[in-house]
PDB file of C-alpha atoms in Angstrom:
ATOM      1  CA  UNK A   1     -23.734 -35.463 -15.206  1.00  0.00           C
ATOM      2  CA  UNK A   2     -25.711 -32.199 -15.151  1.00  0.00           C
ATOM      3  CA  UNK A   3     -25.734 -32.250 -11.359  1.00  0.00           C
ATOM      4  CA  UNK A   4     -21.928 -32.543 -11.279  1.00  0.00           C
ATOM      5  CA  UNK A   5     -21.528 -29.575 -13.616  1.00  0.00           C
ATOM      6  CA  UNK A   6     -23.957 -27.434 -11.622  1.00  0.00           C
ATOM      7  CA  UNK A   7     -22.228 -28.305  -8.330  1.00  0.00           C
ATOM      8  CA  UNK A   8     -18.834 -27.469  -9.878  1.00  0.00           C
ATOM      9  CA  UNK A   9     -20.089 -24.093 -11.095  1.00  0.00           C
ATOM     10  CA  UNK A  10     -21.617 -23.219  -7.712  1.00  0.00           C
ATOM     11  CA  UNK A  11     -18.453 -24.290  -5.868  1.00  0.00           C
ATOM     12  CA  UNK A  12     -16.263 -22.211  -8.208  1.00  0.00           C
ATOM     13  CA  UNK A  13     -18.460 -19.139  -7.796  1.00  0.00           C
ATOM     14  CA  UNK A  14     -18.441 -19.533  -4.017  1.00  0.00           C
ATOM     15  CA  UNK A  15     -14.655 -19.855  -3.879  1.00  0.00           C
ATOM     16  CA  UNK A  16     -14.174 -16.864  -6.168  1.00  0.00           C
ATOM     17  CA  UNK A  17     -16.446 -14.727  -4.000  1.00  0.00           C
ATOM     18  CA  UNK A  18     -14.628 -15.793  -0.840  1.00  0.00           C
ATOM     19  CA  UNK A  19     -11.193 -14.981  -2.264  1.00  0.00           C
ATOM     20  CA  UNK A  20     -12.257 -11.420  -3.134  1.00  0.00           C
ATOM     21  CA  UNK A  21     -13.702 -10.921   0.349  1.00  0.00           C
ATOM     22  CA  UNK A  22     -10.520 -12.280   1.934  1.00  0.00           C
ATOM     23  CA  UNK A  23      -8.383  -9.894  -0.138  1.00  0.00           C
ATOM     24  CA  UNK A  24     -10.531  -6.951   0.916  1.00  0.00           C
ATOM     25  CA  UNK A  25     -10.338  -7.943   4.584  1.00  0.00           C
ATOM     26  CA  UNK A  26      -6.549  -8.418   4.443  1.00  0.00           C
ATOM     27  CA  UNK A  27      -6.127  -4.970   2.822  1.00  0.00           C
ATOM     28  CA  UNK A  28      -8.241  -3.413   5.592  1.00  0.00           C
ATOM     29  CA  UNK A  29      -6.201  -5.198   8.281  1.00  0.00           C
ATOM     30  CA  UNK A  30      -2.937  -4.073   6.669  1.00  0.00           C
ATOM     31  CA  UNK A  31      -4.100  -0.469   6.468  1.00  0.00           C
ATOM     32  CA  UNK A  32      -5.402  -0.443  10.042  1.00  0.00           C
ATOM     33  CA  UNK A  33      -2.092  -1.891  11.263  1.00  0.00           C
ATOM     34  CA  UNK A  34      -0.113   0.779   9.420  1.00  0.00           C
ATOM     35  CA  UNK A  35      -2.417   3.550  10.630  1.00  0.00           C
ATOM     36  CA  UNK A  36      -2.449   2.660  14.339  1.00  0.00           C
ATOM     37  CA  UNK A  37      -1.091   5.314  16.671  1.00  0.00           C
ATOM     38  CA  UNK A  38      -0.034   2.847  19.379  1.00  0.00           C
ATOM     39  CA  UNK A  39       3.662   2.836  20.236  1.00  0.00           C
ATOM     40  CA  UNK A  40       4.625  -0.755  19.473  1.00  0.00           C
ATOM     41  CA  UNK A  41       8.097  -2.166  18.977  1.00  0.00           C
ATOM     42  CA  UNK A  42       8.408  -2.801  15.253  1.00  0.00           C
ATOM     43  CA  UNK A  43       5.161  -0.932  14.601  1.00  0.00           C
ATOM     44  CA  UNK A  44       4.398   1.948  12.288  1.00  0.00           C
ATOM     45  CA  UNK A  45       4.618   5.590  13.392  1.00  0.00           C
ATOM     46  CA  UNK A  46       3.902   9.002  11.908  1.00  0.00           C
ATOM     47  CA  UNK A  47       6.806  10.799  10.271  1.00  0.00           C
ATOM     48  CA  UNK A  48       7.640  14.161   8.823  1.00  0.00           C
ATOM     49  CA  UNK A  49       8.316  14.417   5.109  1.00  0.00           C
ATOM     50  CA  UNK A  50      12.052  13.728   5.170  1.00  0.00           C
ATOM     51  CA  UNK A  51      14.449  13.700   2.206  1.00  0.00           C
ATOM     52  CA  UNK A  52      14.362   9.883   2.415  1.00  0.00           C
ATOM     53  CA  UNK A  53      10.555   9.859   2.241  1.00  0.00           C
ATOM     54  CA  UNK A  54      10.711  12.202  -0.764  1.00  0.00           C
ATOM     55  CA  UNK A  55      13.130   9.819  -2.467  1.00  0.00           C
ATOM     56  CA  UNK A  56      10.770   6.899  -1.752  1.00  0.00           C
ATOM     57  CA  UNK A  57       7.864   8.784  -3.337  1.00  0.00           C
ATOM     58  CA  UNK A  58      10.035   9.801  -6.298  1.00  0.00           C
ATOM     59  CA  UNK A  59      10.628   6.100  -7.026  1.00  0.00           C
ATOM     60  CA  UNK A  60       6.882   5.389  -6.883  1.00  0.00           C
ATOM     61  CA  UNK A  61       6.064   8.337  -9.178  1.00  0.00           C
ATOM     62  CA  UNK A  62       8.762   7.212 -11.632  1.00  0.00           C
ATOM     63  CA  UNK A  63       7.246   3.714 -11.792  1.00  0.00           C
ATOM     64  CA  UNK A  64       3.740   5.147 -12.313  1.00  0.00           C
ATOM     65  CA  UNK A  65       4.809   6.663 -15.638  1.00  0.00           C
ATOM     66  CA  UNK A  66       4.883  10.011 -17.401  1.00  0.00           C
ATOM     67  CA  UNK A  67       1.265  10.922 -16.620  1.00  0.00           C
ATOM     68  CA  UNK A  68       1.870  10.924 -12.850  1.00  0.00           C
ATOM     69  CA  UNK A  69       2.855  14.381 -11.618  1.00  0.00           C
ATOM     70  CA  UNK A  70       3.208  14.874  -7.874  1.00  0.00           C
ATOM     71  CA  UNK A  71       1.216  17.742  -6.359  1.00  0.00           C
ATOM     72  CA  UNK A  72       1.874  17.103  -2.660  1.00  0.00           C
ATOM     73  CA  UNK A  73       2.815  14.494  -0.078  1.00  0.00           C
ATOM     74  CA  UNK A  74      -0.131  13.989   2.279  1.00  0.00           C
ATOM     75  CA  UNK A  75       1.061  11.397   4.786  1.00  0.00           C
ATOM     76  CA  UNK A  76       4.210   9.487   5.688  1.00  0.00           C
ATOM     77  CA  UNK A  77       4.352   6.591   8.149  1.00  0.00           C
ATOM     78  CA  UNK A  78       7.537   4.682   8.882  1.00  0.00           C
ATOM     79  CA  UNK A  79       8.464   1.282  10.246  1.00  0.00           C
ATOM     80  CA  UNK A  80      11.981   0.508  11.410  1.00  0.00           C
ATOM     81  CA  UNK A  81      13.053  -2.910  10.191  1.00  0.00           C
ATOM     82  CA  UNK A  82      16.431  -3.973   8.860  1.00  0.00           C
ATOM     83  CA  UNK A  83      16.297  -0.633   7.101  1.00  0.00           C
ATOM     84  CA  UNK A  84      13.103   1.424   6.877  1.00  0.00           C
ATOM     85  CA  UNK A  85       9.627   0.958   5.414  1.00  0.00           C
ATOM     86  CA  UNK A  86       7.794   4.061   4.194  1.00  0.00           C
ATOM     87  CA  UNK A  87       4.014   3.987   3.801  1.00  0.00           C
ATOM     88  CA  UNK A  88       3.228   7.122   1.821  1.00  0.00           C
ATOM     89  CA  UNK A  89       0.066   8.833   0.669  1.00  0.00           C
ATOM     90  CA  UNK A  90       0.283  11.501  -2.000  1.00  0.00           C
ATOM     91  CA  UNK A  91      -1.865  13.570  -4.322  1.00  0.00           C
ATOM     92  CA  UNK A  92      -1.215  13.925  -8.042  1.00  0.00           C
ATOM     93  CA  UNK A  93      -1.764  17.143  -9.975  1.00  0.00           C
ATOM     94  CA  UNK A  94      -4.955  15.625 -11.425  1.00  0.00           C
ATOM     95  CA  UNK A  95      -6.370  15.473  -7.862  1.00  0.00           C
ATOM     96  CA  UNK A  96      -6.169  11.688  -7.385  1.00  0.00           C
ATOM     97  CA  UNK A  97      -4.903  10.398  -4.041  1.00  0.00           C
ATOM     98  CA  UNK A  98      -2.623   7.352  -4.095  1.00  0.00           C
ATOM     99  CA  UNK A  99      -0.616   5.331  -1.575  1.00  0.00           C
ATOM    100  CA  UNK A 100       2.317   2.922  -1.710  1.00  0.00           C
ATOM    101  CA  UNK A 101       4.903   1.232   0.497  1.00  0.00           C
ATOM    102  CA  UNK A 102       8.627   1.531  -0.192  1.00  0.00           C
ATOM    103  CA  UNK A 103      11.537  -0.193   1.565  1.00  0.00           C
ATOM    104  CA  UNK A 104      14.975   1.426   2.055  1.00  0.00           C
ATOM    105  CA  UNK A 105      17.709  -1.042   2.992  1.00  0.00           C
ATOM    106  CA  UNK A 106      20.797  -0.320   5.087  1.00  0.00           C
ATOM    107  CA  UNK A 107      22.752   0.551   1.917  1.00  0.00           C
ATOM    108  CA  UNK A 108      20.168   3.284   1.124  1.00  0.00           C
ATOM    109  CA  UNK A 109      18.751   1.350  -1.836  1.00  0.00           C
ATOM    110  CA  UNK A 110      15.014   1.773  -2.383  1.00  0.00           C
ATOM    111  CA  UNK A 111      12.535  -0.823  -3.617  1.00  0.00           C
ATOM    112  CA  UNK A 112       8.768  -0.780  -3.929  1.00  0.00           C
ATOM    113  CA  UNK A 113       7.090  -3.268  -1.587  1.00  0.00           C
ATOM    114  CA  UNK A 114       3.501  -2.374  -2.483  1.00  0.00           C
ATOM    115  CA  UNK A 115       2.951  -0.553  -5.801  1.00  0.00           C
ATOM    116  CA  UNK A 116       0.871   2.606  -5.914  1.00  0.00           C
ATOM    117  CA  UNK A 117      -2.836   2.028  -5.321  1.00  0.00           C
ATOM    118  CA  UNK A 118      -5.574   4.559  -5.891  1.00  0.00           C
ATOM    119  CA  UNK A 119      -7.129   5.770  -2.634  1.00  0.00           C
ATOM    120  CA  UNK A 120      -6.126   6.981   0.792  1.00  0.00           C
ATOM    121  CA  UNK A 121      -3.864   5.042   3.130  1.00  0.00           C
ATOM    122  CA  UNK A 122      -5.515   5.780   6.478  1.00  0.00           C
ATOM    123  CA  UNK A 123      -9.216   6.430   7.039  1.00  0.00           C
TER     124      UNK A 123
END
């Protein structure tokens, strides 16, 4: 009985540790894919800060709440899909750097694909 419990605890701890590592690796892969400078069909590319990118960031800031005040937009990367994906990095007035991904469909409606996360988008 005790052996079964101990094996169950060890197996659970191992699985939990593996899932966190897998999440970290998938986030790194996603970021490296977004940040590549290779010209690939359907890939991400650098963009200027356009009115559409500003609108995407405005949606993210709105969802972050009243404490989030935008200081500047640091980086915009775009991906042409059936519409446009915007990967944005921005700095708040408190000095924190955040990033998020927003989708704009063909009807110019915006939705957040990846909510704001603390930290930089591209290393």
